[in-house]
Tab-separated table of N, CA and C in Angstrom:
chain	number	residue	atom	x	y	z
W	915	MET	N	15.678	-39.550	15.652
W	915	MET	CA	16.504	-38.509	15.074
W	915	MET	C	16.476	-38.665	13.556
W	916	ALA	N	16.306	-37.554	12.860
W	916	ALA	CA	16.219	-37.579	11.399
W	916	ALA	C	17.595	-37.760	10.790
W	917	GLU	N	17.596	-38.425	9.661
W	917	GLU	CA	18.852	-38.593	8.937
W	917	GLU	C	19.280	-37.246	8.359
W	918	PRO	N	20.598	-37.030	8.222
W	918	PRO	CA	21.069	-35.777	7.625
W	918	PRO	C	20.442	-35.583	6.251
W	919	GLY	N	19.985	-34.345	5.998
W	919	GLY	CA	19.407	-34.013	4.704
W	919	GLY	C	17.919	-34.283	4.608
W	920	LEU	N	17.332	-34.917	5.618
W	920	LEU	CA	15.902	-35.180	5.590
W	920	LEU	C	15.182	-34.185	6.479
W	921	ILE	N	13.949	-33.926	6.157
W	921	ILE	CA	13.133	-32.997	6.935
W	921	ILE	C	12.494	-33.775	8.074
W	922	ALA	N	12.711	-33.317	9.309
W	922	ALA	CA	12.194	-34.015	10.473
W	922	ALA	C	10.730	-33.696	10.735
W	923	ASP	N	10.288	-32.520	10.379
W	923	ASP	CA	8.923	-32.088	10.665
W	923	ASP	C	8.001	-32.533	9.528
W	924	PRO	N	7.031	-33.423	9.809
W	924	PRO	CA	6.139	-33.898	8.749
W	924	PRO	C	5.339	-32.776	8.099
W	925	ALA	N	5.029	-31.710	8.843
W	925	ALA	CA	4.291	-30.592	8.262
W	925	ALA	C	5.112	-29.924	7.177
W	926	CYS	N	6.429	-29.809	7.387
W	926	CYS	CA	7.306	-29.229	6.377
W	926	CYS	C	7.417	-30.150	5.179
W	927	ALA	N	7.441	-31.441	5.425
W	927	ALA	CA	7.574	-32.406	4.343
W	927	ALA	C	6.367	-32.361	3.418
W	928	ALA	N	5.218	-32.005	3.952
W	928	ALA	CA	3.997	-31.985	3.164
W	928	ALA	C	3.836	-30.692	2.366
W	929	GLN	N	4.755	-29.739	2.515
W	929	GLN	CA	4.626	-28.470	1.812
W	929	GLN	C	4.810	-28.683	0.312
W	930	THR	N	3.835	-28.217	-0.439
W	930	THR	CA	3.886	-28.346	-1.892
W	930	THR	C	4.644	-27.160	-2.487
W	931	PRO	N	5.027	-27.251	-3.729
W	931	PRO	CA	5.653	-26.097	-4.381
W	931	PRO	C	4.740	-24.863	-4.357
W	932	ALA	N	3.443	-25.084	-4.469
W	932	ALA	CA	2.506	-23.953	-4.411
W	932	ALA	C	2.529	-23.305	-3.024
W	933	ASP	N	2.610	-24.144	-1.975
W	933	ASP	CA	2.693	-23.611	-0.614
W	933	ASP	C	3.979	-22.807	-0.436
W	934	ALA	N	5.066	-23.327	-0.939
W	934	ALA	CA	6.353	-22.638	-0.826
W	934	ALA	C	6.320	-21.315	-1.578
W	935	ALA	N	5.690	-21.290	-2.748
W	935	ALA	CA	5.579	-20.053	-3.526
W	935	ALA	C	4.715	-19.030	-2.791
W	936	ALA	N	3.619	-19.503	-2.197
W	936	ALA	CA	2.744	-18.597	-1.447
W	936	ALA	C	3.474	-18.027	-0.234
W	937	GLN	N	4.259	-18.851	0.438
W	937	GLN	CA	5.019	-18.381	1.593
W	937	GLN	C	6.068	-17.360	1.166
W	938	ALA	N	6.745	-17.617	0.060
W	938	ALA	CA	7.756	-16.682	-0.441
W	938	ALA	C	7.108	-15.359	-0.834
W	939	GLU	N	5.921	-15.424	-1.462
W	939	GLU	CA	5.211	-14.200	-1.839
W	939	GLU	C	4.799	-13.423	-0.595
W	940	ALA	N	4.305	-14.111	0.424
W	940	ALA	CA	3.900	-13.436	1.668
W	940	ALA	C	5.090	-12.765	2.338
W	941	GLU	N	6.236	-13.421	2.323
W	941	GLU	CA	7.434	-12.823	2.918
W	941	GLU	C	7.884	-11.601	2.128
W	942	ALA	N	7.846	-11.699	0.799
W	942	ALA	CA	8.211	-10.549	-0.036
W	942	ALA	C	7.232	-9.405	0.178
W	943	ASP	N	5.931	-9.735	0.257
W	943	ASP	CA	4.919	-8.705	0.498
W	943	ASP	C	5.189	-7.971	1.808
W	944	ALA	N	5.527	-8.708	2.855
W	944	ALA	CA	5.803	-8.085	4.152
W	944	ALA	C	7.036	-7.181	4.066
W	945	GLY	N	8.050	-7.603	3.343
W	945	GLY	CA	9.255	-6.787	3.196
W	945	GLY	C	8.984	-5.491	2.454
W	946	PHE	N	8.233	-5.567	1.363
W	946	PHE	CA	7.913	-4.349	0.615
W	946	PHE	C	6.960	-3.451	1.399
W	947	MET	N	6.036	-4.068	2.153
W	947	MET	CA	5.122	-3.256	2.964
W	947	MET	C	5.903	-2.518	4.045
W	948	ALA	N	6.927	-3.141	4.596
W	948	ALA	CA	7.757	-2.458	5.594
W	948	ALA	C	8.424	-1.230	4.979
W	949	GLN	N	8.840	-1.332	3.718
W	949	GLN	CA	9.417	-0.169	3.035
W	949	GLN	C	8.359	0.917	2.832
W	950	ALA	N	7.150	0.520	2.468
W	950	ALA	CA	6.061	1.488	2.305
W	950	ALA	C	5.736	2.153	3.640
W	951	LEU	N	5.811	1.378	4.715
W	951	LEU	CA	5.557	1.917	6.053
W	951	LEU	C	6.601	2.975	6.416
W	952	ALA	N	7.850	2.767	6.036
W	952	ALA	CA	8.893	3.769	6.276
W	952	ALA	C	8.573	5.058	5.516
W	953	LEU	N	8.043	4.937	4.299
W	953	LEU	CA	7.630	6.124	3.541
W	953	LEU	C	6.465	6.823	4.229
W	954	ALA	N	5.541	6.046	4.783
W	954	ALA	CA	4.408	6.627	5.507
W	954	ALA	C	4.899	7.432	6.704
W	955	GLN	N	5.921	6.938	7.373
W	955	GLN	CA	6.484	7.665	8.515
W	955	GLN	C	7.098	8.987	8.068
W	956	GLU	N	7.693	9.018	6.870
W	956	GLU	CA	8.206	10.276	6.328
W	956	GLU	C	7.067	11.273	6.145
W	957	ALA	N	5.946	10.791	5.627
W	957	ALA	CA	4.781	11.660	5.432
W	957	ALA	C	4.329	12.250	6.760
W	958	ALA	N	4.273	11.418	7.792
W	958	ALA	CA	3.834	11.888	9.115
W	958	ALA	C	4.741	13.002	9.627
W	959	LEU	N	6.040	12.861	9.412
W	959	LEU	CA	6.984	13.890	9.865
W	959	LEU	C	6.742	15.226	9.174
W	960	LEU	N	6.152	15.186	7.976
W	960	LEU	CA	5.851	16.409	7.232
W	960	LEU	C	4.437	16.918	7.510
W	961	GLY	N	3.704	16.236	8.385
W	961	GLY	CA	2.342	16.646	8.698
W	961	GLY	C	1.301	16.106	7.741
W	962	GLU	N	1.706	15.193	6.870
W	962	GLU	CA	0.775	14.568	5.930
W	962	GLU	C	0.172	13.316	6.563
W	963	VAL	N	-1.004	12.922	6.113
W	963	VAL	CA	-1.584	11.665	6.562
W	963	VAL	C	-0.586	10.571	6.187
W	964	PRO	N	-0.168	9.744	7.156
W	964	PRO	CA	0.919	8.796	6.923
W	964	PRO	C	0.534	7.569	6.097
W	965	VAL	N	0.639	7.736	4.788
W	965	VAL	CA	0.416	6.647	3.846
W	965	VAL	C	1.624	6.622	2.925
W	966	GLY	N	2.184	5.425	2.721
W	966	GLY	CA	3.322	5.251	1.829
W	966	GLY	C	3.028	4.182	0.807
W	967	ALA	N	3.697	4.282	-0.356
W	967	ALA	CA	3.450	3.326	-1.440
W	967	ALA	C	4.720	3.066	-2.237
W	968	LEU	N	4.797	1.866	-2.796
W	968	LEU	CA	5.893	1.448	-3.677
W	968	LEU	C	5.298	0.762	-4.894
W	969	VAL	N	5.953	0.937	-6.046
W	969	VAL	CA	5.631	0.136	-7.223
W	969	VAL	C	6.856	-0.737	-7.470
W	970	VAL	N	6.618	-2.044	-7.576
W	970	VAL	CA	7.699	-3.024	-7.643
W	970	VAL	C	7.539	-3.893	-8.880
W	971	GLY	N	8.663	-4.131	-9.559
W	971	GLY	CA	8.672	-5.003	-10.729
W	971	GLY	C	8.670	-6.465	-10.331
W	972	ALA	N	8.430	-7.318	-11.302
W	972	ALA	CA	8.407	-8.765	-11.056
W	972	ALA	C	9.750	-9.275	-10.551
W	973	ASP	N	10.826	-8.547	-10.876
W	973	ASP	CA	12.162	-8.928	-10.427
W	973	ASP	C	12.499	-8.393	-9.034
W	974	GLY	N	11.551	-7.692	-8.412
W	974	GLY	CA	11.764	-7.150	-7.075
W	974	GLY	C	12.376	-5.758	-7.055
W	975	ALA	N	12.605	-5.169	-8.224
W	975	ALA	CA	13.163	-3.810	-8.276
W	975	ALA	C	12.075	-2.795	-7.948
W	976	VAL	N	12.394	-1.857	-7.068
W	976	VAL	CA	11.457	-0.777	-6.732
W	976	VAL	C	11.563	0.269	-7.836
W	977	LEU	N	10.448	0.499	-8.527
W	977	LEU	CA	10.418	1.410	-9.678
W	977	LEU	C	9.802	2.758	-9.345
W	978	GLY	N	9.049	2.833	-8.257
W	978	GLY	CA	8.428	4.090	-7.859
W	978	GLY	C	8.135	4.082	-6.376
W	979	ARG	N	8.343	5.239	-5.754
W	979	ARG	CA	8.062	5.407	-4.325
W	979	ARG	C	7.206	6.649	-4.154
W	980	GLY	N	6.398	6.633	-3.111
W	980	GLY	CA	5.623	7.832	-2.836
W	980	GLY	C	5.020	7.805	-1.451
W	981	PHE	N	4.729	8.978	-0.960
W	981	PHE	CA	3.936	9.115	0.257
W	981	PHE	C	2.980	10.273	0.040
W	982	ASN	N	1.968	10.357	0.886
W	982	ASN	CA	0.977	11.415	0.720
W	982	ASN	C	1.660	12.771	0.681
W	983	ARG	N	1.249	13.592	-0.300
W	983	ARG	CA	1.812	14.930	-0.483
W	983	ARG	C	0.704	15.936	-0.777
W	984	THR	N	-0.513	15.615	-0.416
W	984	THR	CA	-1.639	16.479	-0.775
W	984	THR	C	-1.518	17.873	-0.165
W	985	ILE	N	-1.057	17.949	1.077
W	985	ILE	CA	-0.960	19.235	1.766
W	985	ILE	C	0.238	20.025	1.254
W	986	ILE	N	1.413	19.410	1.231
W	986	ILE	CA	2.615	20.155	0.850
W	986	ILE	C	2.646	20.501	-0.637
W	987	ASP	N	1.976	19.712	-1.467
W	987	ASP	CA	1.929	20.003	-2.902
W	987	ASP	C	0.676	20.779	-3.298
W	988	HIS	N	-0.248	20.983	-2.353
W	988	HIS	CA	-1.530	21.645	-2.663
W	988	HIS	C	-2.211	20.926	-3.828
W	989	ASP	N	-2.265	19.600	-3.724
W	989	ASP	CA	-2.746	18.762	-4.820
W	989	ASP	C	-3.614	17.639	-4.268
W	990	PRO	N	-4.923	17.711	-4.510
W	990	PRO	CA	-5.800	16.666	-3.974
W	990	PRO	C	-5.551	15.289	-4.574
W	991	THR	N	-4.823	15.202	-5.683
W	991	THR	CA	-4.527	13.904	-6.290
W	991	THR	C	-3.192	13.333	-5.839
W	992	ALA	N	-2.457	14.014	-4.993
W	992	ALA	CA	-1.112	13.572	-4.602
W	992	ALA	C	-1.151	12.546	-3.474
W	993	HIS	N	-1.995	11.532	-3.631
W	993	HIS	CA	-2.008	10.418	-2.689
W	993	HIS	C	-0.745	9.589	-2.929
W	994	ALA	N	-0.339	8.838	-1.932
W	994	ALA	CA	0.883	8.041	-2.014
W	994	ALA	C	0.894	7.154	-3.251
W	995	GLU	N	-0.229	6.521	-3.542
W	995	GLU	CA	-0.307	5.606	-4.672
W	995	GLU	C	-0.060	6.333	-5.993
W	996	VAL	N	-0.687	7.495	-6.147
W	996	VAL	CA	-0.554	8.259	-7.387
W	996	VAL	C	0.881	8.760	-7.546
W	997	VAL	N	1.485	9.209	-6.452
W	997	VAL	CA	2.878	9.660	-6.501
W	997	VAL	C	3.785	8.509	-6.937
W	998	ALA	N	3.579	7.323	-6.372
W	998	ALA	CA	4.395	6.156	-6.730
W	998	ALA	C	4.141	5.718	-8.173
W	999	LEU	N	2.881	5.746	-8.611
W	999	LEU	CA	2.561	5.397	-10.002
W	999	LEU	C	3.240	6.356	-10.968
W	1000	ARG	N	3.188	7.652	-10.660
W	1000	ARG	CA	3.825	8.645	-11.539
W	1000	ARG	C	5.323	8.401	-11.636
W	1001	ALA	N	5.948	8.090	-10.506
W	1001	ALA	CA	7.399	7.845	-10.508
W	1001	ALA	C	7.742	6.610	-11.336
W	1002	ALA	N	6.974	5.547	-11.175
W	1002	ALA	CA	7.238	4.311	-11.933
W	1002	ALA	C	6.992	4.530	-13.421
W	1003	ALA	N	5.914	5.213	-13.766
W	1003	ALA	CA	5.603	5.472	-15.169
W	1003	ALA	C	6.691	6.327	-15.811
W	1004	ALA	N	7.194	7.314	-15.086
W	1004	ALA	CA	8.263	8.160	-15.616
W	1004	ALA	C	9.536	7.337	-15.816
W	1005	GLN	N	9.855	6.485	-14.852
W	1005	GLN	CA	11.065	5.665	-14.974
W	1005	GLN	C	10.971	4.720	-16.168
W	1006	LEU	N	9.799	4.119	-16.360
W	1006	LEU	CA	9.618	3.162	-17.458
W	1006	LEU	C	9.234	3.836	-18.772
W	1007	ARG	N	8.934	5.129	-18.697
W	1007	ARG	CA	8.517	5.907	-19.854
W	1007	ARG	C	7.300	5.266	-20.528
W	1008	ASN	N	6.333	4.897	-19.664
W	1008	ASN	CA	5.115	4.264	-20.151
W	1008	ASN	C	4.015	4.489	-19.122
W	1009	TYR	N	2.834	4.816	-19.590
W	1009	TYR	CA	1.715	4.996	-18.670
W	1009	TYR	C	1.068	3.674	-18.274
W	1010	ARG	N	1.399	2.621	-18.966
W	1010	ARG	CA	0.920	1.292	-18.603
W	1010	ARG	C	2.001	0.595	-17.797
W	1011	LEU	N	1.582	-0.084	-16.736
W	1011	LEU	CA	2.526	-0.745	-15.831
W	1011	LEU	C	2.162	-2.221	-15.635
W	1012	PRO	N	2.010	-2.974	-16.714
W	1012	PRO	CA	1.617	-4.380	-16.579
W	1012	PRO	C	2.713	-5.190	-15.889
W	1013	GLY	N	2.285	-6.170	-15.132
W	1013	GLY	CA	3.234	-7.048	-14.461
W	1013	GLY	C	3.795	-6.493	-13.167
W	1014	LEU	N	3.431	-5.266	-12.804
W	1014	LEU	CA	3.970	-4.636	-11.606
W	1014	LEU	C	2.993	-4.751	-10.437
W	1015	THR	N	3.543	-4.586	-9.233
W	1015	THR	CA	2.757	-4.638	-8.003
W	1015	THR	C	2.892	-3.311	-7.281
W	1016	LEU	N	1.784	-2.802	-6.774
W	1016	LEU	CA	1.800	-1.600	-5.944
W	1016	LEU	C	1.503	-2.009	-4.513
W	1017	TYR	N	2.385	-1.585	-3.604
W	1017	TYR	CA	2.216	-1.812	-2.170
W	1017	TYR	C	1.846	-0.482	-1.548
W	1018	VAL	N	0.810	-0.471	-0.714
W	1018	VAL	CA	0.389	0.762	-0.050
W	1018	VAL	C	-0.085	0.427	1.357
W	1019	THR	N	0.200	1.310	2.293
W	1019	THR	CA	-0.069	1.033	3.701
W	1019	THR	C	-1.537	1.142	4.086
W	1020	LEU	N	-2.354	1.767	3.251
W	1020	LEU	CA	-3.785	1.925	3.538
W	1020	LEU	C	-4.583	1.520	2.308
W	1021	GLU	N	-5.687	0.863	2.523
W	1021	GLU	CA	-6.574	0.458	1.432
W	1021	GLU	C	-6.852	1.646	0.516
W	1022	PRO	N	-6.664	1.474	-0.787
W	1022	PRO	CA	-6.852	2.587	-1.727
W	1022	PRO	C	-8.283	3.116	-1.769
W	1023	CYS	N	-8.367	4.417	-2.075
W	1023	CYS	CA	-9.660	5.073	-2.284
W	1023	CYS	C	-10.090	4.855	-3.736
W	1024	VAL	N	-11.253	5.358	-4.101
W	1024	VAL	CA	-11.779	5.196	-5.453
W	1024	VAL	C	-10.840	5.808	-6.491
W	1025	MET	N	-10.333	7.009	-6.221
W	1025	MET	CA	-9.438	7.662	-7.176
W	1025	MET	C	-8.204	6.799	-7.432
W	1026	CYS	N	-7.618	6.306	-6.361
W	1026	CYS	CA	-6.375	5.552	-6.493
W	1026	CYS	C	-6.574	4.193	-7.146
W	1027	ILE	N	-7.626	3.478	-6.780
W	1027	ILE	CA	-7.863	2.184	-7.429
W	1027	ILE	C	-8.162	2.401	-8.906
W	1028	GLY	N	-8.840	3.491	-9.235
W	1028	GLY	CA	-9.084	3.810	-10.644
W	1028	GLY	C	-7.779	4.021	-11.397
W	1029	ALA	N	-6.859	4.775	-10.815
W	1029	ALA	CA	-5.557	5.011	-11.455
W	1029	ALA	C	-4.789	3.705	-11.601
W	1030	MET	N	-4.867	2.850	-10.587
W	1030	MET	CA	-4.145	1.581	-10.640
W	1030	MET	C	-4.703	0.662	-11.712
W	1031	LEU	N	-6.013	0.648	-11.867
W	1031	LEU	CA	-6.621	-0.176	-12.912
W	1031	LEU	C	-6.255	0.362	-14.290
W	1032	HIS	N	-6.256	1.682	-14.460
W	1032	HIS	CA	-5.865	2.268	-15.746
W	1032	HIS	C	-4.408	1.966	-16.073
W	1033	ALA	N	-3.568	1.864	-15.041
W	1033	ALA	CA	-2.146	1.553	-15.251
W	1033	ALA	C	-1.938	0.076	-15.585
W	1034	ARG	N	-2.956	-0.739	-15.390
W	1034	ARG	CA	-2.889	-2.171	-15.693
W	1034	ARG	C	-1.941	-2.934	-14.776
W	1035	LEU	N	-1.901	-2.544	-13.505
W	1035	LEU	CA	-1.075	-3.261	-12.540
W	1035	LEU	C	-1.509	-4.720	-12.447
W	1036	ALA	N	-0.565	-5.594	-12.159
W	1036	ALA	CA	-0.883	-7.011	-11.968
W	1036	ALA	C	-1.451	-7.256	-10.576
W	1037	ARG	N	-0.877	-6.547	-9.575
W	1037	ARG	CA	-1.300	-6.767	-8.189
W	1037	ARG	C	-1.348	-5.456	-7.430
W	1038	ILE	N	-2.221	-5.438	-6.441
W	1038	ILE	CA	-2.288	-4.359	-5.452
W	1038	ILE	C	-2.244	-5.044	-4.096
W	1039	VAL	N	-1.339	-4.588	-3.243
W	1039	VAL	CA	-1.203	-5.146	-1.898
W	1039	VAL	C	-1.306	-3.980	-0.932
W	1040	TYR	N	-2.241	-4.077	0.021
W	1040	TYR	CA	-2.378	-2.978	0.974
W	1040	TYR	C	-2.315	-3.485	2.407
W	1041	GLY	N	-2.045	-2.552	3.310
W	1041	GLY	CA	-1.910	-2.870	4.729
W	1041	GLY	C	-3.238	-2.771	5.456
W	1042	ALA	N	-3.510	-1.614	6.042
W	1042	ALA	CA	-4.707	-1.417	6.864
W	1042	ALA	C	-5.950	-1.233	5.991
W	1043	HIS	N	-7.053	-1.777	6.463
W	1043	HIS	CA	-8.344	-1.558	5.809
W	1043	HIS	C	-8.813	-0.144	6.146
W	1044	ASP	N	-9.564	0.467	5.226
W	1044	ASP	CA	-10.081	1.824	5.443
W	1044	ASP	C	-11.605	1.777	5.470
W	1045	PRO	N	-12.198	1.788	6.668
W	1045	PRO	CA	-13.653	1.659	6.778
W	1045	PRO	C	-14.423	2.900	6.336
W	1046	LYS	N	-13.724	3.978	6.000
W	1046	LYS	CA	-14.413	5.211	5.584
W	1046	LYS	C	-14.369	5.437	4.083
W	1047	THR	N	-13.231	5.157	3.443
W	1047	THR	CA	-13.118	5.426	2.008
W	1047	THR	C	-12.493	4.270	1.228
W	1048	GLY	N	-12.316	3.129	1.835
W	1048	GLY	CA	-11.669	1.999	1.165
W	1048	GLY	C	-12.475	1.499	-0.019
W	1049	ALA	N	-11.807	1.378	-1.158
W	1049	ALA	CA	-12.488	0.967	-2.387
W	1049	ALA	C	-12.037	-0.409	-2.872
W	1050	CYS	N	-11.463	-1.204	-1.962
W	1050	CYS	CA	-11.056	-2.579	-2.295
W	1050	CYS	C	-11.813	-3.572	-1.420
W	1051	GLY	N	-13.008	-3.192	-1.009
W	1051	GLY	CA	-13.846	-4.098	-0.247
W	1051	GLY	C	-14.426	-3.527	1.027
W	1052	SER	N	-13.803	-2.527	1.632
W	1052	SER	CA	-14.317	-2.009	2.903
W	1052	SER	C	-15.597	-1.195	2.732
W	1053	VAL	N	-15.603	-0.260	1.790
W	1053	VAL	CA	-16.789	0.552	1.516
W	1053	VAL	C	-17.346	0.180	0.144
W	1054	LEU	N	-16.463	0.184	-0.821
W	1054	LEU	CA	-16.780	-0.238	-2.189
W	1054	LEU	C	-15.784	-1.323	-2.577
W	1055	ASP	N	-16.112	-2.059	-3.645
W	1055	ASP	CA	-15.170	-3.047	-4.164
W	1055	ASP	C	-15.042	-2.829	-5.669
W	1056	VAL	N	-14.337	-1.768	-6.019
W	1056	VAL	CA	-14.210	-1.365	-7.411
W	1056	VAL	C	-13.564	-2.466	-8.246
W	1057	GLY	N	-12.574	-3.133	-7.711
W	1057	GLY	CA	-11.895	-4.181	-8.454
W	1057	GLY	C	-12.785	-5.352	-8.827
W	1058	ALA	N	-13.897	-5.503	-8.146
W	1058	ALA	CA	-14.806	-6.623	-8.410
W	1058	ALA	C	-15.875	-6.301	-9.446
W	1059	VAL	N	-15.892	-5.075	-9.959
W	1059	VAL	CA	-16.906	-4.696	-10.946
W	1059	VAL	C	-16.596	-5.407	-12.264
W	1060	ALA	N	-17.459	-6.317	-12.633
W	1060	ALA	CA	-17.216	-7.178	-13.801
W	1060	ALA	C	-17.131	-6.399	-15.106
W	1061	GLN	N	-17.826	-5.268	-15.213
W	1061	GLN	CA	-17.864	-4.516	-16.461
W	1061	GLN	C	-16.550	-3.790	-16.766
W	1062	LEU	N	-15.673	-3.636	-15.785
W	1062	LEU	CA	-14.410	-2.939	-16.036
W	1062	LEU	C	-13.546	-3.750	-16.988
W	1063	ASN	N	-12.765	-3.051	-17.806
W	1063	ASN	CA	-11.974	-3.749	-18.814
W	1063	ASN	C	-10.653	-4.290	-18.298
W	1064	HIS	N	-10.279	-3.986	-17.072
W	1064	HIS	CA	-9.059	-4.558	-16.497
W	1064	HIS	C	-9.336	-4.954	-15.054
W	1065	HIS	N	-8.795	-6.079	-14.671
W	1065	HIS	CA	-8.908	-6.540	-13.292
W	1065	HIS	C	-7.519	-6.876	-12.779
W	1066	THR	N	-7.347	-6.760	-11.491
W	1066	THR	CA	-6.049	-7.004	-10.878
W	1066	THR	C	-6.244	-7.823	-9.615
W	1067	SER	N	-5.219	-8.476	-9.205
W	1067	SER	CA	-5.242	-9.233	-7.960
W	1067	SER	C	-5.070	-8.246	-6.803
W	1068	ILE	N	-5.899	-8.375	-5.792
W	1068	ILE	CA	-5.831	-7.475	-4.632
W	1068	ILE	C	-5.658	-8.302	-3.370
W	1069	THR	N	-4.642	-7.955	-2.584
W	1069	THR	CA	-4.373	-8.607	-1.302
W	1069	THR	C	-4.371	-7.534	-0.234
W	1070	GLY	N	-5.189	-7.713	0.786
W	1070	GLY	CA	-5.248	-6.741	1.875
W	1070	GLY	C	-4.802	-7.340	3.187
W	1071	GLY	N	-4.472	-6.460	4.123
W	1071	GLY	CA	-4.144	-6.878	5.479
W	1071	GLY	C	-2.683	-7.210	5.726
W	1072	VAL	N	-1.788	-6.889	4.786
W	1072	VAL	CA	-0.367	-7.168	4.970
W	1072	VAL	C	0.212	-6.122	5.931
W	1073	LEU	N	0.746	-6.584	7.048
W	1073	LEU	CA	1.241	-5.699	8.129
W	1073	LEU	C	0.161	-4.699	8.545
W	1074	ALA	N	-1.070	-5.169	8.566
W	1074	ALA	CA	-2.211	-4.292	8.871
W	1074	ALA	C	-2.069	-3.588	10.216
W	1075	GLU	N	-1.590	-4.293	11.226
W	1075	GLU	CA	-1.518	-3.689	12.569
W	1075	GLU	C	-0.550	-2.511	12.614
W	1076	PRO	N	0.717	-2.651	12.198
W	1076	PRO	CA	1.589	-1.470	12.253
W	1076	PRO	C	1.138	-0.353	11.305
W	1077	CYS	N	0.566	-0.705	10.158
W	1077	CYS	CA	0.065	0.318	9.243
W	1077	CYS	C	-1.083	1.089	9.884
W	1078	GLY	N	-2.005	0.367	10.497
W	1078	GLY	CA	-3.144	1.000	11.163
W	1078	GLY	C	-2.736	1.785	12.391
W	1079	GLU	N	-1.784	1.265	13.137
W	1079	GLU	CA	-1.333	1.952	14.356
W	1079	GLU	C	-0.691	3.291	14.028
W	1080	LEU	N	0.068	3.351	12.955
W	1080	LEU	CA	0.680	4.619	12.550
W	1080	LEU	C	-0.401	5.655	12.246
W	1081	LEU	N	-1.438	5.249	11.561
W	1081	LEU	CA	-2.548	6.164	11.263
W	1081	LEU	C	-3.294	6.575	12.532
W	1082	ARG	N	-3.582	5.596	13.390
W	1082	ARG	CA	-4.294	5.920	14.637
W	1082	ARG	C	-3.486	6.894	15.486
W	1083	ASP	N	-2.183	6.671	15.616
W	1083	ASP	CA	-1.317	7.580	16.386
W	1083	ASP	C	-1.310	8.976	15.782
W	1084	PHE	N	-1.221	9.054	14.468
W	1084	PHE	CA	-1.192	10.347	13.783
W	1084	PHE	C	-2.459	11.137	14.089
W	1085	PHE	N	-3.618	10.508	13.934
W	1085	PHE	CA	-4.875	11.227	14.156
W	1085	PHE	C	-5.113	11.498	15.639
W	1086	ARG	N	-4.659	10.618	16.513
W	1086	ARG	CA	-4.755	10.869	17.958
W	1086	ARG	C	-3.955	12.120	18.321
W	1087	GLN	N	-2.741	12.206	17.814
W	1087	GLN	CA	-1.903	13.384	18.085
W	1087	GLN	C	-2.521	14.646	17.500
W	1088	ARG	N	-3.089	14.517	16.320
W	1088	ARG	CA	-3.732	15.673	15.684
W	1088	ARG	C	-4.925	16.153	16.524
W	1089	ARG	N	-5.743	15.229	17.030
W	1089	ARG	CA	-6.892	15.608	17.869
W	1089	ARG	C	-6.422	16.258	19.164
W	1090	GLN	N	-5.355	15.707	19.759
W	1090	GLN	CA	-4.830	16.289	21.002
W	1090	GLN	C	-4.320	17.701	20.769
W	1091	LYS	N	-3.665	17.922	19.654
W	1091	LYS	CA	-3.151	19.251	19.326
W	1091	LYS	C	-4.295	20.239	19.157
W	1092	VAL	N	-5.332	19.838	18.443
W	1092	VAL	CA	-6.503	20.708	18.237
W	1092	VAL	C	-7.169	20.994	19.579
W	1093	SER	N	-7.250	19.979	20.434
W	1093	SER	CA	-7.856	20.160	21.752
W	1093	SER	C	-7.052	21.151	22.598
W	1094	ARG	N	-5.738	21.023	22.591
W	1094	ARG	CA	-4.882	21.971	23.344
W	1094	ARG	C	-5.024	23.385	22.799
W	1095	GLU	N	-5.063	23.518	21.478
W	1095	GLU	CA	-5.176	24.838	20.871
W	1095	GLU	C	-6.526	25.476	21.185
W	1096	SER	N	-7.574	24.677	21.245
W	1096	SER	CA	-8.891	25.241	21.528
W	1096	SER	C	-9.015	25.683	22.983
W	1097	ARG	N	-8.240	25.064	23.870
W	1097	ARG	CA	-8.257	25.465	25.284
W	1097	ARG	C	-7.390	26.692	25.541
W	1098	ALA	N	-6.481	26.972	24.639
W	1098	ALA	CA	-5.561	28.103	24.837
W	1098	ALA	C	-6.192	29.435	24.532
């Protein structure tokens, strides 16, 4: 039996401050991704492709929120990431967003990663990988282009399963609806 105040599990005792920081970051990432997922669900209810995004400060304050609005806004640039970036930039009254993190439920496309790099984000965290248009490693890896004047840390796969499942369900329902309409 361990003495009071001592850690009984040797694996826990071996945890370094770096390990503890990484664990805390992973937990925070999952919490913010869950918020982005809730925004994605809002998009789905409006008939938009269910992608949600948040821009978060180093202190954990949410500075911008967004979900896909391309259909309802008639705007091909109204991806969740761009909507969230615009909201954060307006709140901070600055087009540069250094030190901030953007959380998004789907791997960003070329347009969105370009906007994020121009904003000078510190981190990008995404959920599901996008094998068709993903520009953070799935199809292209824009962030890895050495010639670009800004680079950011990119973490993928955070809550990937629920993020991907929401998208799969959305498109499955859309295909079923089209199939029913074509039979009618």
